[in-house]
Structures are given as C-alpha cells and as structure tokens.
Short mmCIF file of C-alpha atoms and ligand atoms in Angstrom, two decimals:
data_model
loop_
_atom_site.label_atom_id
_atom_site.label_comp_id
_atom_site.label_asym_id
_atom_site.label_seq_id
_atom_site.Cartn_x
_atom_site.Cartn_y
_atom_site.Cartn_z
CA MET H 1 48.01 -19.79 64.55
CA THR H 2 44.56 -19.05 65.73
CA GLY H 3 41.89 -22.16 66.02
CA ARG H 4 40.17 -21.17 63.14
CA GLY H 5 43.72 -20.92 61.37
CA PHE H 6 44.67 -24.30 62.29
CA VAL H 7 41.07 -25.89 60.82
CA ARG H 8 41.32 -24.09 57.53
CA ALA H 9 45.38 -25.18 57.24
CA PHE H 10 43.93 -28.75 58.69
CA SER H 11 41.65 -29.08 56.39
CA ASP H 12 43.37 -27.60 53.37
CA TRP H 13 46.18 -30.05 53.92
CA LYS H 14 43.85 -32.72 54.28
CA PHE H 15 42.22 -32.00 50.56
CA SER H 16 45.60 -31.90 48.98
CA VAL H 17 46.50 -35.38 50.02
CA ILE H 18 45.10 -38.97 49.55
CA THR H 19 44.73 -41.07 52.30
CA LEU H 20 44.82 -45.03 51.53
CA ALA H 21 44.27 -47.31 54.13
CA LEU H 22 45.63 -50.90 53.94
CA SER H 23 46.52 -53.21 56.46
CA LYS H 24 49.50 -55.52 56.65
CA GLY H 25 50.29 -58.72 55.42
CA ARG H 26 49.09 -60.05 51.90
CA ILE H 27 46.33 -57.12 51.59
CA PHE H 28 49.10 -54.48 51.65
CA ASP H 29 51.82 -57.08 49.99
CA GLU H 30 48.95 -57.60 47.64
CA THR H 31 48.10 -53.81 47.06
CA LEU H 32 51.59 -52.68 46.00
CA PRO H 33 51.76 -54.12 42.39
CA LEU H 34 48.39 -52.16 41.69
CA LEU H 35 49.86 -49.25 43.45
CA ALA H 36 52.69 -49.48 41.41
CA ALA H 37 50.47 -49.62 38.23
CA ALA H 38 49.31 -46.02 39.67
CA GLY H 39 52.91 -44.91 39.39
CA ILE H 40 52.94 -45.19 43.32
CA GLU H 41 55.71 -46.85 45.48
CA VAL H 42 55.59 -46.98 49.16
CA LEU H 43 58.63 -45.64 50.84
CA GLU H 44 58.92 -47.58 53.80
CA ASP H 45 58.45 -51.51 54.47
CA PRO H 46 55.65 -51.52 57.01
CA GLU H 47 57.20 -55.23 58.07
CA LYS H 48 60.34 -53.08 59.63
CA SER H 49 59.08 -49.71 60.18
CA ARG H 50 56.71 -48.54 63.24
CA LYS H 51 55.27 -46.27 61.75
CA LEU H 52 51.49 -46.48 61.13
CA ILE H 53 51.77 -43.46 58.39
CA LEU H 54 54.01 -44.36 55.04
CA PRO H 55 55.26 -41.74 52.99
CA THR H 56 55.04 -42.60 49.04
CA ASN H 57 57.03 -41.38 45.95
CA GLN H 58 54.31 -38.96 45.61
CA ASP H 59 53.95 -35.96 47.88
CA GLY H 60 50.14 -36.33 47.55
CA VAL H 61 49.80 -39.65 48.43
CA ARG H 62 50.12 -41.62 51.89
CA VAL H 63 49.03 -45.25 53.33
CA VAL H 64 47.91 -45.81 56.67
CA LEU H 65 48.50 -49.09 58.42
CA VAL H 66 45.39 -50.40 60.37
CA ARG H 67 43.97 -53.20 61.55
CA ALA H 68 42.23 -55.51 58.17
CA THR H 69 38.71 -55.23 60.36
CA ASP H 70 39.30 -51.37 60.73
CA VAL H 71 39.46 -50.59 57.83
CA PRO H 72 36.14 -50.21 56.28
CA THR H 73 35.46 -48.01 59.49
CA TYR H 74 38.34 -45.69 58.66
CA VAL H 75 36.60 -45.06 55.15
CA GLU H 76 33.05 -44.34 56.45
CA TYR H 77 34.45 -42.00 58.69
CA GLY H 78 36.93 -40.14 56.29
CA GLY H 79 39.99 -41.11 58.43
CA ALA H 80 41.04 -42.74 54.90
CA ASP H 81 39.67 -41.54 51.61
CA LEU H 82 40.16 -44.85 50.37
CA GLY H 83 40.90 -48.51 51.44
CA VAL H 84 41.52 -52.23 50.45
CA THR H 85 39.66 -54.61 52.42
CA GLY H 86 38.21 -58.51 52.10
CA LYS H 87 34.81 -59.01 51.07
CA ASP H 88 34.54 -60.88 54.41
CA VAL H 89 34.76 -58.04 56.60
CA LEU H 90 32.96 -55.82 54.38
CA ILE H 91 30.34 -58.13 55.08
CA GLU H 92 30.19 -58.22 58.49
CA HIS H 93 31.00 -53.99 58.69
CA GLY H 94 27.70 -53.43 56.44
CA GLY H 95 29.49 -51.20 54.14
CA ALA H 96 27.32 -48.45 54.85
CA GLY H 97 28.52 -45.04 53.42
CA LEU H 98 30.91 -46.81 51.44
CA TYR H 99 31.35 -46.79 47.65
CA GLN H 100 33.03 -50.32 46.08
CA PRO H 101 33.87 -49.33 43.05
CA LEU H 102 36.03 -52.82 42.26
CA ASP H 103 36.82 -56.14 43.38
CA LEU H 104 40.76 -56.32 42.81
CA ARG H 105 40.99 -59.92 42.50
CA ILE H 106 43.53 -60.00 45.24
CA ALA H 107 43.67 -61.62 48.67
CA GLN H 108 41.17 -64.76 46.99
CA CYS H 109 40.22 -67.05 49.46
CA HIS H 110 36.98 -68.54 50.16
CA MET H 111 34.54 -68.93 53.88
CA ALA H 112 34.04 -72.61 54.82
CA VAL H 113 32.12 -74.72 57.36
CA ALA H 114 34.49 -76.93 58.45
CA ALA H 115 34.34 -79.78 61.23
CA PRO H 116 36.10 -82.20 63.23
CA VAL H 117 36.68 -85.35 60.56
CA GLY H 118 34.66 -87.98 63.02
CA PHE H 119 31.41 -85.19 63.39
CA ASP H 120 28.77 -86.05 60.83
CA TYR H 121 27.55 -82.70 59.86
CA GLN H 122 25.34 -83.87 56.92
CA LYS H 123 23.39 -86.32 59.44
CA ALA H 124 23.63 -83.38 61.76
CA VAL H 125 22.24 -80.64 59.25
CA ARG H 126 19.16 -83.79 57.63
CA GLN H 127 18.24 -84.28 61.42
CA GLY H 128 17.06 -80.64 61.90
CA SER H 129 19.45 -80.91 65.13
CA ARG H 130 21.18 -77.82 66.74
CA ILE H 131 24.24 -77.59 66.13
CA THR H 132 26.98 -74.99 67.78
CA VAL H 133 29.60 -73.04 65.46
CA ALA H 134 31.97 -70.90 66.38
CA THR H 135 32.99 -68.15 64.40
CA LYS H 136 34.34 -64.65 63.93
CA TYR H 137 32.36 -64.13 61.03
CA THR H 138 28.84 -63.99 62.72
CA THR H 139 26.85 -62.04 59.85
CA ILE H 140 28.19 -64.44 56.89
CA ALA H 141 26.74 -67.81 59.06
CA ARG H 142 24.04 -66.14 60.58
CA HIS H 143 22.75 -65.42 57.11
CA PHE H 144 24.02 -68.98 55.71
CA PHE H 145 22.40 -71.08 58.45
CA ALA H 146 19.16 -68.94 58.44
CA GLN H 147 18.97 -69.46 54.42
CA LYS H 148 19.30 -73.69 54.79
CA GLY H 149 17.08 -73.59 57.80
CA VAL H 150 19.82 -75.38 59.74
CA HIS H 151 19.06 -74.42 63.59
CA VAL H 152 22.67 -72.68 65.55
CA ASP H 153 23.91 -71.37 68.16
CA LEU H 154 26.84 -69.35 66.98
CA ILE H 155 29.44 -68.22 69.20
CA LYS H 156 31.09 -65.10 68.37
CA LEU H 157 35.46 -65.91 68.45
CA TYR H 158 38.48 -63.42 67.35
CA GLY H 159 40.89 -65.70 66.26
CA SER H 160 42.04 -69.37 66.28
CA MET H 161 38.73 -70.65 65.50
CA GLU H 162 39.79 -74.14 64.45
CA LEU H 163 40.58 -74.48 68.05
CA ALA H 164 36.41 -74.48 69.40
CA PRO H 165 36.06 -77.99 67.74
CA LEU H 166 38.80 -79.53 69.06
CA THR H 167 38.01 -78.56 72.81
CA GLY H 168 34.54 -79.61 72.59
CA MET H 169 33.07 -76.15 72.56
CA ALA H 170 31.91 -76.55 69.39
CA ASP H 171 30.31 -78.41 66.27
CA ALA H 172 31.97 -76.34 63.55
CA ILE H 173 33.56 -73.49 62.46
CA VAL H 174 32.93 -70.78 60.01
CA ASP H 175 36.31 -69.60 58.42
CA LEU H 176 38.33 -68.54 55.94
CA VAL H 177 40.07 -70.80 53.90
CA SER H 178 43.15 -70.74 51.68
CA THR H 179 45.10 -73.55 51.09
CA GLY H 180 43.26 -75.97 53.49
CA LYS H 181 46.30 -76.35 55.44
CA THR H 182 45.43 -74.89 58.89
CA LEU H 183 42.26 -77.15 58.59
CA LYS H 184 44.20 -80.41 58.07
CA ALA H 185 46.68 -79.74 60.51
CA ASN H 186 43.86 -79.13 63.37
CA ASN H 187 42.05 -82.41 62.19
CA LEU H 188 39.28 -80.58 60.16
CA VAL H 189 37.41 -80.99 57.00
CA GLU H 190 35.78 -78.66 54.96
CA VAL H 191 31.73 -79.49 54.81
CA GLU H 192 30.29 -76.47 53.31
CA HIS H 193 31.10 -73.85 50.80
CA ILE H 194 29.72 -70.58 51.59
CA MET H 195 30.88 -67.97 49.31
CA ASP H 196 34.35 -67.05 47.26
CA ILE H 197 36.01 -64.20 48.87
CA SER H 198 38.32 -61.83 47.49
CA SER H 199 39.74 -57.68 48.50
CA ARG H 200 38.01 -55.04 47.37
CA LEU H 201 38.43 -51.38 46.93
CA VAL H 202 36.42 -49.25 48.90
CA VAL H 203 36.29 -45.60 48.72
CA ASN H 204 34.58 -42.60 51.39
CA GLN H 205 31.52 -40.99 48.98
CA ALA H 206 32.74 -37.72 50.34
CA ALA H 207 36.16 -37.66 49.31
CA LEU H 208 35.10 -39.49 46.23
CA LYS H 209 33.32 -35.74 45.28
CA LEU H 210 35.61 -33.48 46.72
CA LYS H 211 38.78 -35.46 44.85
CA MET H 212 37.14 -36.63 42.08
CA ALA H 213 39.61 -36.42 39.71
CA ARG H 214 42.18 -38.08 41.66
CA ILE H 215 40.99 -40.67 42.90
CA ARG H 216 38.99 -41.49 39.33
CA HIS H 217 42.81 -41.52 38.19
CA LEU H 218 43.49 -44.36 40.85
CA ILE H 219 40.61 -46.39 40.22
CA ASP H 220 41.21 -46.35 36.70
CA ALA H 221 45.21 -47.70 37.10
CA PHE H 222 43.74 -49.95 39.51
CA ALA H 223 41.01 -51.50 37.16
CA SER H 224 43.44 -52.08 34.52
CA ALA H 225 46.34 -53.69 36.64
CA THR H 226 43.63 -56.48 37.77
CA GLN H 227 42.40 -56.45 34.21
CA GLU H 228 46.11 -57.57 33.39
CA ALA H 229 46.56 -59.69 36.45
O1 PRT P 301 45.73 -61.63 60.84
P1 PRT P 301 44.97 -60.43 61.84
O2 PRT P 301 44.40 -60.93 63.25
O3 PRT P 301 45.86 -59.40 61.87
O4 PRT P 301 44.09 -59.53 60.65
P2 PRT P 301 43.02 -60.39 59.80
O5 PRT P 301 42.96 -62.00 59.63
O6 PRT P 301 41.68 -59.90 60.02
O7 PRT P 301 44.13 -60.09 58.67
P3 PRT P 301 44.74 -60.97 57.43
O8 PRT P 301 45.68 -59.71 57.11
O9 PRT P 301 45.26 -62.30 57.85
O10 PRT P 301 43.62 -60.94 56.59
C1 PRT P 301 43.15 -59.83 55.52
C2 PRT P 301 42.14 -60.47 54.66
O11 PRT P 301 42.95 -61.62 53.93
C3 PRT P 301 40.81 -61.15 55.06
O12 PRT P 301 40.12 -60.23 55.62
C4 PRT P 301 40.56 -62.33 54.12
O13 PRT P 301 39.65 -61.41 52.95
C5 PRT P 301 42.09 -62.14 53.38
N1 PRT P 301 42.70 -63.73 53.48
C6 PRT P 301 42.93 -64.27 52.26
C7 PRT P 301 42.65 -64.01 53.99
C8 PRT P 301 43.44 -65.51 53.99
N2 PRT P 301 43.35 -65.73 52.67
C9 PRT P 301 43.23 -66.61 55.24
N3 PRT P 301 44.06 -67.84 54.54
N4 PRT P 301 42.35 -64.06 55.47
C10 PRT P 301 42.73 -64.82 56.46
N5 PRT P 301 42.96 -66.19 56.17
C11 PRT P 301 43.27 -67.13 57.38
C12 PRT P 301 42.35 -68.23 57.64
O14 PRT P 301 41.10 -67.51 58.65
C13 PRT P 301 42.74 -69.29 58.44
O15 PRT P 301 42.92 -69.16 59.79
O16 PRT P 301 44.33 -68.16 57.00
C14 PRT P 301 43.93 -69.32 57.67
C15 PRT P 301 43.70 -70.39 56.29
O17 PRT P 301 44.21 -70.32 55.89
P4 PRT P 301 44.88 -71.90 55.11
O18 PRT P 301 46.15 -71.66 53.79
O19 PRT P 301 45.86 -72.75 56.05
O20 PRT P 301 43.82 -72.30 54.59
MG1 MG P 302 44.62 -63.32 59.94
#
C-alpha cells in the first residue's frame, strides 16, 4: 500500500469506529451500566487484561484506557471521540474544544478544604493570615480562595495530599472527599465544602459532526439511563 493509500485506509477505518476513553477503576466500573443501556458490552476486564484498547460486542465501538487526567486530552485531540471524566479533571484541564452534553451523575464526591484537627482554619482565614495549601487541583483551589479573599500559597502535588499537613509542609489541603474515611484516618477534618463533583460525558467537536448519528444515539442512551438511575 502507498503512503497515501495507508492514510486513506486509516481515515476510512477511523471514521467507521467510535472510540470511548475511560479510566480504570470507578469511572470504568460506573460507566459499564450506561454502556449496557446503549447495548454495548466491553469484552475484557481491564483489571485482568494488560490491553489498553478493549473490544466491545459491537464492531464499531471500542474503549481505550487512559489515566483519568488524560481523558479530556485524548478527546480534545481526537485520540478518542468521546470520554467520561470527572468535573474536577475537566476544570483543571480547561475543557477547551470539548462538547459536554451530559452530567452522568456517576463517581460522585465533593471537593473540600481539609486541615489537621488542631489547626484553627476559621481563625486563620478571619485574621487574613497567609495559609499554605497543598493540592492536585490548583485551578479550583486558586479560584476558590481568590473568591473568598484568602491569601494562599499553593503547593502542587500529584497524590497523597493528606500527607502534606501531617509533615508540616502545608496548613491545609484541597482534595476530593467521598466517604470521609481517608481524612479521618489521617487526623484531618473538612473545613470547607467547595463544590459537588460528578462525571461528565465529553465529546470531540469534529467527531460530533462526522459521526453525528452514532454519537447522538450514544448520548441519548446514556441520558435515559442516567435519568432512570
Ligand atoms: O488514582 P489515580 O492517580 O490513578 O487517578 P485518579 O485519582 O485521577 O483517578 P480515580 O479513578 O481515582 O478518580 C477518577 C475520578 O473519580 C475523579 O476525577 C473524581 O471525579 C471521581 N471520584 C469520586 C474520586 C473519588 N470519588 C475519591 N474518593 N476521585 C478520587 N477520590 C479519592 C480522593 O482523592 C481521596 O484520596 O479518594 C480519597 C477519598 O475517599 P474517601 O472515600 O476516603 O473520602
Ligand atoms: Mg485516585
């Protein structure tokens, strides 16, 4: 096949397949029932398989497994036509170039400020003290504290934020809370509720135009499954 022939064959094939980006764990697990509502069954278990591209029972639909924070990027640049991603991840990514048709109401949790049990956060805020906050969610944290008029020094971390106040590196953290068990186990308490978080369906704008009917069908099936839940 010539170079141009290959490119044409690849783009014909790409046009015929819908690629959905998911991350392993709760997003994958909680998206499965929505896919089932659209008649789609993923044929391999990501916890057992090492494959990053998973086939489904429909020839024209496949799932790619990426890091949770990479889902918007895959969809933005067309590596996937659609994806499922947390509102937290979307805000930090910026959401540029993504169509966001649906709140799927899965992987629910909330974003919070938490501090060690002994730290008088309210007093520090009242007095206008400068506080140091460790977080993976710097955009959300910066915006939240700016709105409150609180002076913060942000320390960017990529995980285990709970450790930062325990080691004296930060006064507080901004992190996701679901059951509250992680905070409790690390002697931290929630001091501010920032926002509720759930996961969204995101769609590549060009794919939406080129594969309109098939993507619409998926959005509609997801929407009715979400309302029934
Ligand atoms: O874990 P990894 O580094 O691989 O990636 P990730 O954390 O980005 O992915 P994943 O699968 O953990 O989270 C994907 C999405 O699920 C997030 O973007 C959120 O929108 C959503 N979600 C829902 C959560 C939680 N609940 C949650 N509890 N994401 C993370 N957590 C973490 C939280 O950060 C904290 O460490 O769980 C801990 C708190 O849980 P509780 O139950 O102890 O309060
Ligand atoms: Mg995680």
